Tab-separated table of C-alpha atoms in Angstrom:
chain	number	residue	atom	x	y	z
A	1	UNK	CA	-8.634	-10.568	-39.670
A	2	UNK	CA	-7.343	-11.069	-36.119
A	3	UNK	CA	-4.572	-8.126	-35.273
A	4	UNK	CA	-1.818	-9.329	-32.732
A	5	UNK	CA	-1.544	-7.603	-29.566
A	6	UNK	CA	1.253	-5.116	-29.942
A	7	UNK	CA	4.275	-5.369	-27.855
A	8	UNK	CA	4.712	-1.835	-26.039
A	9	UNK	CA	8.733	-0.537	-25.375
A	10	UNK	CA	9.549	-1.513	-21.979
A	11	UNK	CA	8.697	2.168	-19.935
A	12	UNK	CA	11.792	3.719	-18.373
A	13	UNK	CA	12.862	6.344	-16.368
A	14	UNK	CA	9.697	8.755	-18.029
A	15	UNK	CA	7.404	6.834	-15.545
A	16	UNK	CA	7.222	7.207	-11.915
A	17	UNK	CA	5.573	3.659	-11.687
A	18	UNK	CA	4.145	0.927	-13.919
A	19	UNK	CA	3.322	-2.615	-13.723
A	20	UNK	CA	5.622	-5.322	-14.625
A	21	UNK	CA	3.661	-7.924	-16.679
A	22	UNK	CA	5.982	-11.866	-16.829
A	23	UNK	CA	3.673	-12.990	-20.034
A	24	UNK	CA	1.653	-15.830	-18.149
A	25	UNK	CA	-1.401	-13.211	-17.023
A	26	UNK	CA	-3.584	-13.315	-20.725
A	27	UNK	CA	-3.183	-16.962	-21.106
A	28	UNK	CA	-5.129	-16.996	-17.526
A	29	UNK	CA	-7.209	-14.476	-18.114
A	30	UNK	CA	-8.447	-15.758	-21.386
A	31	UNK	CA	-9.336	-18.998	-19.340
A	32	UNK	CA	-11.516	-17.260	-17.266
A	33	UNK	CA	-12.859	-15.549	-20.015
A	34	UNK	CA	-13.873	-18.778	-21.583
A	35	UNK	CA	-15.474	-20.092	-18.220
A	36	UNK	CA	-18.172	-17.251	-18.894
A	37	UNK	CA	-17.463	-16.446	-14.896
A	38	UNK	CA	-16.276	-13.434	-14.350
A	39	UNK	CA	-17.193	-12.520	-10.835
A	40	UNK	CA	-15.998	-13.735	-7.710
A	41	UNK	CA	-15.093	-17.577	-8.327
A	42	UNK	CA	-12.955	-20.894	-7.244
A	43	UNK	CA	-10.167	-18.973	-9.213
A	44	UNK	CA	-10.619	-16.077	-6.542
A	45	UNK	CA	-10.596	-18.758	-4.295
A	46	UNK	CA	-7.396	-20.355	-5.205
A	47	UNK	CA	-5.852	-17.120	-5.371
A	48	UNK	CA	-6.503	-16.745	-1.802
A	49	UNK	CA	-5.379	-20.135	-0.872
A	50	UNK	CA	-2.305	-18.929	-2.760
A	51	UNK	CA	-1.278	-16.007	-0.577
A	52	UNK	CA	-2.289	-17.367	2.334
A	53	UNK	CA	-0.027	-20.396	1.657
A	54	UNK	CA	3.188	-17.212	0.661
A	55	UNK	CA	2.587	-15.590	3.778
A	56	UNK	CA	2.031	-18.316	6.304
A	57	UNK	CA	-0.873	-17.082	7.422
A	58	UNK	CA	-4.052	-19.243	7.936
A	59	UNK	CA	-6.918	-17.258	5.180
A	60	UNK	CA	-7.039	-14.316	3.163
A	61	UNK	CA	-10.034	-12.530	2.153
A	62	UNK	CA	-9.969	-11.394	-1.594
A	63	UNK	CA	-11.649	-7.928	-2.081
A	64	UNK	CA	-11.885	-5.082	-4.745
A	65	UNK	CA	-9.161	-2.794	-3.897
A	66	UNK	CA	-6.807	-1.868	-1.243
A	67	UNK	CA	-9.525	1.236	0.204
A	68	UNK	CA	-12.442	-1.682	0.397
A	69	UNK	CA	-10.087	-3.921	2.426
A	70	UNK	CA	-9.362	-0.839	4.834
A	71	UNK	CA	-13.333	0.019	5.297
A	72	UNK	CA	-14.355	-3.573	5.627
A	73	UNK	CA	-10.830	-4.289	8.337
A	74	UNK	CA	-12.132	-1.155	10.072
A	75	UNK	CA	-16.107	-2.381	10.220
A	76	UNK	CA	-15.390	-6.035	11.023
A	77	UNK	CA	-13.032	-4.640	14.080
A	78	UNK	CA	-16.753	-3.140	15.329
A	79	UNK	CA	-15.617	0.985	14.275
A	80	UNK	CA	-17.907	3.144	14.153
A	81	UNK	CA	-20.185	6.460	14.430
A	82	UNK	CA	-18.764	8.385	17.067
A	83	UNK	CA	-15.203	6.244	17.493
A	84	UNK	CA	-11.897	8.060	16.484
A	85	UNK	CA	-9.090	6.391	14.142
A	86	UNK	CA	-4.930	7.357	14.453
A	87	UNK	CA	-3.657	7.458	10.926
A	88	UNK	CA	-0.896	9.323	9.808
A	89	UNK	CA	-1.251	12.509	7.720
A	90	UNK	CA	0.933	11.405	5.252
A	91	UNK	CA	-0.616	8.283	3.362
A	92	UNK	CA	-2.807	8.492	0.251
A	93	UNK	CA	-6.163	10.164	1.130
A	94	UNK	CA	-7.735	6.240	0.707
A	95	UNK	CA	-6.573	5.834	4.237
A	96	UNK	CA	-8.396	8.515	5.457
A	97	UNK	CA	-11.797	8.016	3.344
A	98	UNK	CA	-11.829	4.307	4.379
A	99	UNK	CA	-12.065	6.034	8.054
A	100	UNK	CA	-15.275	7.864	7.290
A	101	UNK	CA	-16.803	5.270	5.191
A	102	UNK	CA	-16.872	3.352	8.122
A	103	UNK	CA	-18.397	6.262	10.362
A	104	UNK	CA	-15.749	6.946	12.358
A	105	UNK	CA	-13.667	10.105	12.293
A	106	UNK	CA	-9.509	10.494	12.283
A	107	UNK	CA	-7.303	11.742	14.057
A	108	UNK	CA	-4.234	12.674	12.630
A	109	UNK	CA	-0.425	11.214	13.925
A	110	UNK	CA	2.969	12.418	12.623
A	111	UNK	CA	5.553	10.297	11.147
A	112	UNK	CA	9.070	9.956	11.979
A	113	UNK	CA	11.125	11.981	9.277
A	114	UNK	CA	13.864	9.126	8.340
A	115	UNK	CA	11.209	6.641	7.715
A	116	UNK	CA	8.163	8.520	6.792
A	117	UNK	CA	6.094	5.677	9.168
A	118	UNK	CA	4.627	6.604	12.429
A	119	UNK	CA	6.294	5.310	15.821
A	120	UNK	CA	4.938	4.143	19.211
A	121	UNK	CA	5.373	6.790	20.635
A	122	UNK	CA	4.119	8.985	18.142
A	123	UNK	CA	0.663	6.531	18.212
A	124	UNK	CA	0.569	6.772	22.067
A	125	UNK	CA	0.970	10.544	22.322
A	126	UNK	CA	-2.018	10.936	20.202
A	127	UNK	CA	-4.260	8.354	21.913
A	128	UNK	CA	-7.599	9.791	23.393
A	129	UNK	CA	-10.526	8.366	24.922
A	130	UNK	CA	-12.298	7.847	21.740
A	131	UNK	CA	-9.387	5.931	20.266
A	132	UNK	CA	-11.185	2.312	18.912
A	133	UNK	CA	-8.529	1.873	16.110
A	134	UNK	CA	-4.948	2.548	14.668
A	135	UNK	CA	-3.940	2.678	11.268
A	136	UNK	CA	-0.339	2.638	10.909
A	137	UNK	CA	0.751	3.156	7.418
A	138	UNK	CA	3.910	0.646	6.302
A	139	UNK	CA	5.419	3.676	3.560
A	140	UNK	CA	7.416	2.606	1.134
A	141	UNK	CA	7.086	-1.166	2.157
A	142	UNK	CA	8.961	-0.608	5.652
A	143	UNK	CA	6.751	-2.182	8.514
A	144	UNK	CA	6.073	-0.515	11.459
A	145	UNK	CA	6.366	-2.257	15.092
A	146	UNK	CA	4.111	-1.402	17.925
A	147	UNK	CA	5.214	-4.051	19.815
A	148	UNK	CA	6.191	-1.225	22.721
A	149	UNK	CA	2.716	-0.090	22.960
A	150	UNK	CA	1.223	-3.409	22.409
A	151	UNK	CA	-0.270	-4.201	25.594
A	152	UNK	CA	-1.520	-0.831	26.553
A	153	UNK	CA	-3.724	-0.795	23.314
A	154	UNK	CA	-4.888	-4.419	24.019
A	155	UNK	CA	-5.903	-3.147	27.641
A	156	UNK	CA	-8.169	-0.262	26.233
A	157	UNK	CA	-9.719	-2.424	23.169
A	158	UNK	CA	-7.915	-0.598	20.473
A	159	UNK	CA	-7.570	-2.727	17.137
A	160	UNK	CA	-4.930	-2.282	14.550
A	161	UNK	CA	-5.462	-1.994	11.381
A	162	UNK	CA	-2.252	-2.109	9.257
A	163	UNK	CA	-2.363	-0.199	5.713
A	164	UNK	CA	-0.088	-2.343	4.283
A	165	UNK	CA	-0.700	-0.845	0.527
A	166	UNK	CA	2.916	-0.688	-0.459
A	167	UNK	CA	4.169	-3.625	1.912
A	168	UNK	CA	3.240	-7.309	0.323
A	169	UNK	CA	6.435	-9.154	0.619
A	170	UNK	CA	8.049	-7.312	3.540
A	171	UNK	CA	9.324	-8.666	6.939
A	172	UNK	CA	9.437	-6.963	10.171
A	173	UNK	CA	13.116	-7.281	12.160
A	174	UNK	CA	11.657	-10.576	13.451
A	175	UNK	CA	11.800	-12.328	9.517
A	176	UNK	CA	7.965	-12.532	10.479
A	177	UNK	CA	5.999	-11.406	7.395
A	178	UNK	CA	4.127	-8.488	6.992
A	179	UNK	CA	0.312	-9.942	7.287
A	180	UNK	CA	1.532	-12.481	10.418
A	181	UNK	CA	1.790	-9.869	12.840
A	182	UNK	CA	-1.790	-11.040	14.161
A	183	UNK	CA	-3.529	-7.601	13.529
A	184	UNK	CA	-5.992	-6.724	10.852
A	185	UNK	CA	-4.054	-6.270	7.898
A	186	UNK	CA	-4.849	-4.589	4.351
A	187	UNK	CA	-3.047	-5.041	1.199
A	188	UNK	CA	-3.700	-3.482	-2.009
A	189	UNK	CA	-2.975	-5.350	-5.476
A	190	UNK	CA	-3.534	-2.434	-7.399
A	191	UNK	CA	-1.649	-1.401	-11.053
A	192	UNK	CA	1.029	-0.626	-9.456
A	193	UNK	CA	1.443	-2.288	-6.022
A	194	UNK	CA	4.758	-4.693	-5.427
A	195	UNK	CA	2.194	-7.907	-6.640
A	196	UNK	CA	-1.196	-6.404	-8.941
A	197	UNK	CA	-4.384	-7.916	-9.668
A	198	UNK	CA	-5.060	-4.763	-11.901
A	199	UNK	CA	-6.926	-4.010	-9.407
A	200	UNK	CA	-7.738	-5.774	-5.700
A	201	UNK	CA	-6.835	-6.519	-1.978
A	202	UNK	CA	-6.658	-8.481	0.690
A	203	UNK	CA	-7.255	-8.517	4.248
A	204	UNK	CA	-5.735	-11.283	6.773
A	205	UNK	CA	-8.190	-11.780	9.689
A	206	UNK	CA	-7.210	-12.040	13.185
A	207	UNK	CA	-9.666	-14.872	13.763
A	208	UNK	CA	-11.493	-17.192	11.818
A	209	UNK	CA	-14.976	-16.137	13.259
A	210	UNK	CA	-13.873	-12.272	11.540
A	211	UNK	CA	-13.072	-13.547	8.226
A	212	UNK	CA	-16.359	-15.200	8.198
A	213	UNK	CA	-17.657	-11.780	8.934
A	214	UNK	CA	-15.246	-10.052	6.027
A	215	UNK	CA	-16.725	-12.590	3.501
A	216	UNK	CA	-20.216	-11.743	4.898
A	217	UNK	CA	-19.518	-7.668	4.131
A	218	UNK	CA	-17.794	-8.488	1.003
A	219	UNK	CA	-20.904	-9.909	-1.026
A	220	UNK	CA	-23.997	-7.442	0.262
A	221	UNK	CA	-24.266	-9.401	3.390
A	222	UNK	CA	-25.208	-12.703	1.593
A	223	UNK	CA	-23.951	-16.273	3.179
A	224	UNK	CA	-23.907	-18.446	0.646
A	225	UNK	CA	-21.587	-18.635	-2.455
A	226	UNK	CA	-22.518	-17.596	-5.982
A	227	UNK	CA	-22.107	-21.671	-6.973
A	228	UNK	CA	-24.680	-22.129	-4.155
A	229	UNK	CA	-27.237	-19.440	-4.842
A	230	UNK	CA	-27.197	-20.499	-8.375
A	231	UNK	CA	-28.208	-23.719	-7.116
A	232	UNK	CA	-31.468	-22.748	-4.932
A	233	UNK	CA	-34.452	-20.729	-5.463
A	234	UNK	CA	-33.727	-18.786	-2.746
A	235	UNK	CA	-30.568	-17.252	-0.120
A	236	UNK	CA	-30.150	-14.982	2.873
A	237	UNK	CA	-29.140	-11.827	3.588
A	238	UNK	CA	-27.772	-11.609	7.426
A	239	UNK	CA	-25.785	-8.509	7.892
A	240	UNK	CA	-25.348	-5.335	6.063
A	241	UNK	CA	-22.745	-5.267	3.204
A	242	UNK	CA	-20.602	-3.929	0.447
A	243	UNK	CA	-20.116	-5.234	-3.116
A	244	UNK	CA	-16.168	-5.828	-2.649
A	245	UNK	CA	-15.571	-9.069	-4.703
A	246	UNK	CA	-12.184	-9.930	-6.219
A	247	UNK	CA	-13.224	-10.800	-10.036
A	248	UNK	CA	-12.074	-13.893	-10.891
A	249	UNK	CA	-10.028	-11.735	-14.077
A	250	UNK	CA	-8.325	-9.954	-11.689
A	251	UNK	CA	-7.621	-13.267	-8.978
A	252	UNK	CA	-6.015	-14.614	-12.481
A	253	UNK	CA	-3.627	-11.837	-12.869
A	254	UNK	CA	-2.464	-12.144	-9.369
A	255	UNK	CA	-2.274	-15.671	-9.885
A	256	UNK	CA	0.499	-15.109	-12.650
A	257	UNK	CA	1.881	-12.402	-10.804
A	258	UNK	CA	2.473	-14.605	-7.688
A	259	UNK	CA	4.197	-16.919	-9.368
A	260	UNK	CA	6.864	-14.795	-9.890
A	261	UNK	CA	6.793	-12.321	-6.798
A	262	UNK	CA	10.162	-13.426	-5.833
A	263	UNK	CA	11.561	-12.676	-8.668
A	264	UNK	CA	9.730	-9.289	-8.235
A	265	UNK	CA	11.085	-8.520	-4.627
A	266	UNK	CA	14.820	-9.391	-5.684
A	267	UNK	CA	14.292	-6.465	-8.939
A	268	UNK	CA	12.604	-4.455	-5.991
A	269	UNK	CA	15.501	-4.223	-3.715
A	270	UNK	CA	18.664	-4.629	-6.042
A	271	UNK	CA	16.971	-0.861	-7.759
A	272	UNK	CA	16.412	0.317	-4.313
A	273	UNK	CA	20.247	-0.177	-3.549
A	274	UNK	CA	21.600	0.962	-7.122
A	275	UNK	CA	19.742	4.096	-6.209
A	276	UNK	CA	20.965	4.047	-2.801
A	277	UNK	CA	24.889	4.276	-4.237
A	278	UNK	CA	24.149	6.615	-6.986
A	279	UNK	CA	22.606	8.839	-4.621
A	280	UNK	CA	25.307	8.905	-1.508
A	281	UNK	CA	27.346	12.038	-2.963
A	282	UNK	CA	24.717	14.352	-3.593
A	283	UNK	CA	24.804	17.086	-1.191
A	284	UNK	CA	21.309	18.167	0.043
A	285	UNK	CA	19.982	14.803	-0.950
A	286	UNK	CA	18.654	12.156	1.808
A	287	UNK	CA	17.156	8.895	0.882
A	288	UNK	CA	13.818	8.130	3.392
A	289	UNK	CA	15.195	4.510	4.223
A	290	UNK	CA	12.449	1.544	3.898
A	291	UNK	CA	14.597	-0.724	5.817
A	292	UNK	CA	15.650	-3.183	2.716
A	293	UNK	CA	16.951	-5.622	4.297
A	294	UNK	CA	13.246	-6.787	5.387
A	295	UNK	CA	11.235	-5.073	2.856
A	296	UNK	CA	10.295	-5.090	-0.421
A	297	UNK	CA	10.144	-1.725	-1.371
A	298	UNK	CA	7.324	0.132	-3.085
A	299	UNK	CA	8.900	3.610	-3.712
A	300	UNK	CA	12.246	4.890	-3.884
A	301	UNK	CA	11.521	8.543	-2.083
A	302	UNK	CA	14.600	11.575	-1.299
A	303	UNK	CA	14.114	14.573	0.101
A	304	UNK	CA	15.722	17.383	-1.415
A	305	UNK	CA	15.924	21.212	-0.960
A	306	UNK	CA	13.756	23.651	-3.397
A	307	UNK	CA	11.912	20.461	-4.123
A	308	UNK	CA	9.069	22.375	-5.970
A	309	UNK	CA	11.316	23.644	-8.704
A	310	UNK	CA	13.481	20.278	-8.844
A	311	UNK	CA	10.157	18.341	-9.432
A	312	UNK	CA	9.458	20.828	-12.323
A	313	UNK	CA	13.070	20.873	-13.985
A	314	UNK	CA	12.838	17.008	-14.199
A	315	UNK	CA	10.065	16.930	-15.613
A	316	UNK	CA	10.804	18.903	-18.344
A	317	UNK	CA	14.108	16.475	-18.759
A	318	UNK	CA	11.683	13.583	-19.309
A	319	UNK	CA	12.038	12.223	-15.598
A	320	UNK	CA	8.879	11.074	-13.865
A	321	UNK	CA	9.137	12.201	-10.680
A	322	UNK	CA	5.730	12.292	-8.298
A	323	UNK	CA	5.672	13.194	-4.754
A	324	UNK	CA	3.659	10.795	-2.448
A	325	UNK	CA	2.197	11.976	-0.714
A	326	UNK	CA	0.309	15.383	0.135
A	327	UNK	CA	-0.399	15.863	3.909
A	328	UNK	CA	-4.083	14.540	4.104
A	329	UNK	CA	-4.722	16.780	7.432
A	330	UNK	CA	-3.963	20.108	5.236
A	331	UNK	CA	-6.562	18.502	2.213
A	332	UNK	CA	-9.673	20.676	2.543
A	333	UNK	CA	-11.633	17.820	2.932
A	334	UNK	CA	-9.999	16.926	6.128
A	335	UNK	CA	-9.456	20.221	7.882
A	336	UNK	CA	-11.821	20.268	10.386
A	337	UNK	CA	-9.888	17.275	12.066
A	338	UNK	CA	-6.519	19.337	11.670
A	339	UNK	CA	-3.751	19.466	13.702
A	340	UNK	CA	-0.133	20.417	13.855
A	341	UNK	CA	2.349	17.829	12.885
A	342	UNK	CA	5.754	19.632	12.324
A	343	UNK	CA	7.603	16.725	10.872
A	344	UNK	CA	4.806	15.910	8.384
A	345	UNK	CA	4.716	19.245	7.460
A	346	UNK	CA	7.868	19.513	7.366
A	347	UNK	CA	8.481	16.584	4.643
A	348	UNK	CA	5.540	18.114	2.609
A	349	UNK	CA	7.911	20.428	1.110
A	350	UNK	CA	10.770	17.746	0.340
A	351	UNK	CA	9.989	14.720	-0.636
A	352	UNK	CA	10.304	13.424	-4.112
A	353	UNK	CA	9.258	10.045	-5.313
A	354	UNK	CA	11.989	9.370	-8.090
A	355	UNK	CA	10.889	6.664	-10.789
A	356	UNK	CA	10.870	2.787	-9.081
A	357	UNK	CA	9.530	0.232	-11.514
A	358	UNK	CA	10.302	-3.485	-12.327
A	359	UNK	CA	10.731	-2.040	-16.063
A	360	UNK	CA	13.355	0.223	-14.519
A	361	UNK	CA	17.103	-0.284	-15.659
A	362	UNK	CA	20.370	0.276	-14.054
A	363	UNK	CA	20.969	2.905	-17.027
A	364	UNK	CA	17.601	4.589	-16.275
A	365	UNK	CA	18.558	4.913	-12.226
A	366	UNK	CA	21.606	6.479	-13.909
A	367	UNK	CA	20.171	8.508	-15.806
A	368	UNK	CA	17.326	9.827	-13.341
A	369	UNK	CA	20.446	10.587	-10.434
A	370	UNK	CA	21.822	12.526	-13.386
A	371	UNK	CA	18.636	14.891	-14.353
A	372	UNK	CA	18.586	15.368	-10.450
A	373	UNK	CA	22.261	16.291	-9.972
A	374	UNK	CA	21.774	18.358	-12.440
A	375	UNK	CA	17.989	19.848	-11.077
A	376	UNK	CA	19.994	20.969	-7.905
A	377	UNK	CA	22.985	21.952	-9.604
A	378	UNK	CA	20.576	25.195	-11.517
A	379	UNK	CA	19.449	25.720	-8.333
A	380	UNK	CA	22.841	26.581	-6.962
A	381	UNK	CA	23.997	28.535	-10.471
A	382	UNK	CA	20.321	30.723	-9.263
């Protein structure tokens, strides 16, 4: 006897993040299923020809995950042993281990406190001789513009690398897209990101002689296809490489999702303003603003005072609250490349990611404003 798939209750305000699934994504995946081709594949292909077509850009190069896209931006951009990376401190720690994957070491850059992203002149201060690449981090979807500093880092070689993890969708103050800015630049399509493959990524090539290199470092440093190996006794290996495929399962979720990523940015920002409202008449509280008039945000993050025992009382009301991130330059992994970056550390005792999810309702925003009104409300009684 064949079960049918139970429906779960839509998640609420008990989850800091989940995906959004529209009810198109098993009907594709089954297909591929039934193709018996699981790996890389035409539907991988199409997906790319998909998002390249959304953004306006000219090719995308499918990978495994947002961190592979970062190693394989930064290796392609010729980083290495003995070169230096800027990345700010406060990003997930992927950003930083995609930096010594490739060899190369980081050096740490502040943020600015109202947007949580780093600024020129942030980037500039920080520059040293060893400087080959910089990593600015779009947080929360908002995309950062080093326009100002764009032709001194073109005169000493330096490449950008964008971690655009939480930014698929987003504009910069131009209406250009986030991916067309003509730097190396990495999305993730993880569970959670603003479009998921389940898992995957992207990277958008400055030229079309580097995303022939990407697609050479994505399959083990092979040239030909997996249609054309299959076909021949034989195939070359011409570079060193990485197994970083997009499946063709996953391509078909983001497929699906794609289809309805407008739909997915309007949810994005209409929660990100009924948060915005709720939140204006809390004292203490400050919303980090991701600039939604251009973005599509990713995370709806405040910073509030005694955040360490806020967290905590919300969680106990049921309230998923997470804090993203932890400063990656005091992680003991990173210390030796240390630092001080007051306004990083600074937020590291704040911030508070409140619950931002597709699933999310108007009466769940409500309700989370409420537990945290509340939260800070003890705190005063104490």
């Amino acid at each position: 006897m064949t079960l049918a798939p139970t429906i779960p209750a839509r998640p609420g305000p008990e989850r800091n993040a989940t995906p959004y699934m529209y009810g198109t994504e098993l009907g594709l995946i089954a297909e591929v299923l039934a193709s018996g081709q699981y790996g890389h594949s035409d539907v991988t292909e199409a997906f790319e020809r998909q998002v390249a077509g959304f953004l306006g850009v000219r090719e995308v190069v499918a990978v495994s995950s947002g961190t592979a896209a970062l190693h394989a931006a930064l290796v392609a951009a010729g980083v290495g042993a003995g070169d230096e990376v800027l990345v700010p401190s406060m990003t997930f720690c992927a950003s930083v281990q995609a930096v010594l994957a490739a060899g190369a070491e980081p050096r740490f850059v502040d943020v600015d406190p109202h947007t949580m992203c780093t600024t020129p002149d942030l980037v500039q201060e920080a520059l040293t001789d060893r400087t080959t690449a910089v990593m600015p981090v779009l947080f929360g979807g908002r995309a950062v513009d080093l326009a100002p500093i764009a032709d001194l880092l073109d005169r000493r070689k330096i490449a950008v690398v964008e971690d655009a993890a939480h930014a698929f969708g987003s504009h910069d103050r131009n209406g250009r897209p986030v991916g067309a800015s003509g730097h190396l630049i990495c999305f993730s399509f993880g569970p959670i990101k603003n479009l998921t493959c389940g898992q995957g990524g992207a990277i958008i090539p400055r030229t079309p002689e580097e995303g022939e290199r990407l697609r050479t470092l994505r399959l083990l440093g092979m040239v030909e296809s997996a249609a054309t190996r299959a076909a021949s006794t034989t195939y070359q290996v011409t570079a060193a490489g990485f197994r970083y495929p997009l499946s063709a399962l996953n391509a078909a979720i983001g497929t699906a999702q794609l289809a309805h990523f407008e739909e997915a940015a309007a949810v994005r920002r209409t929660l990100w303003r009924i948060y915005r409202d709720a939140l204006a008449d809390l004292p203490g509280v400050e919303l980090v603003d991701v600039d939604v008039e251009h973005s599509v945000p990713h995370l709806c993050v405040v910073k509030v005072p005694d955040r360490d025992r806020v967290w905590a009382e919300m969680r106990r009301a049921g309230i998923g609250v997470g804090v993203h991130y932890p400063p990656n330059h005091l992680q003991p992994a990173f210390a030796r490349w240390a630092r001080p970056l007051p306004a990083t550390e600074h937020l590291a005792g704040q911030i508070l990611t409140l619950p931002f999810h597709q699933n999310l309702t108007e009466d769940g925003v409500d309700c989370t404003v409420a537990a945290l009104r509340r939260a800070l409300t003890s705190g005063e009684a104490r």
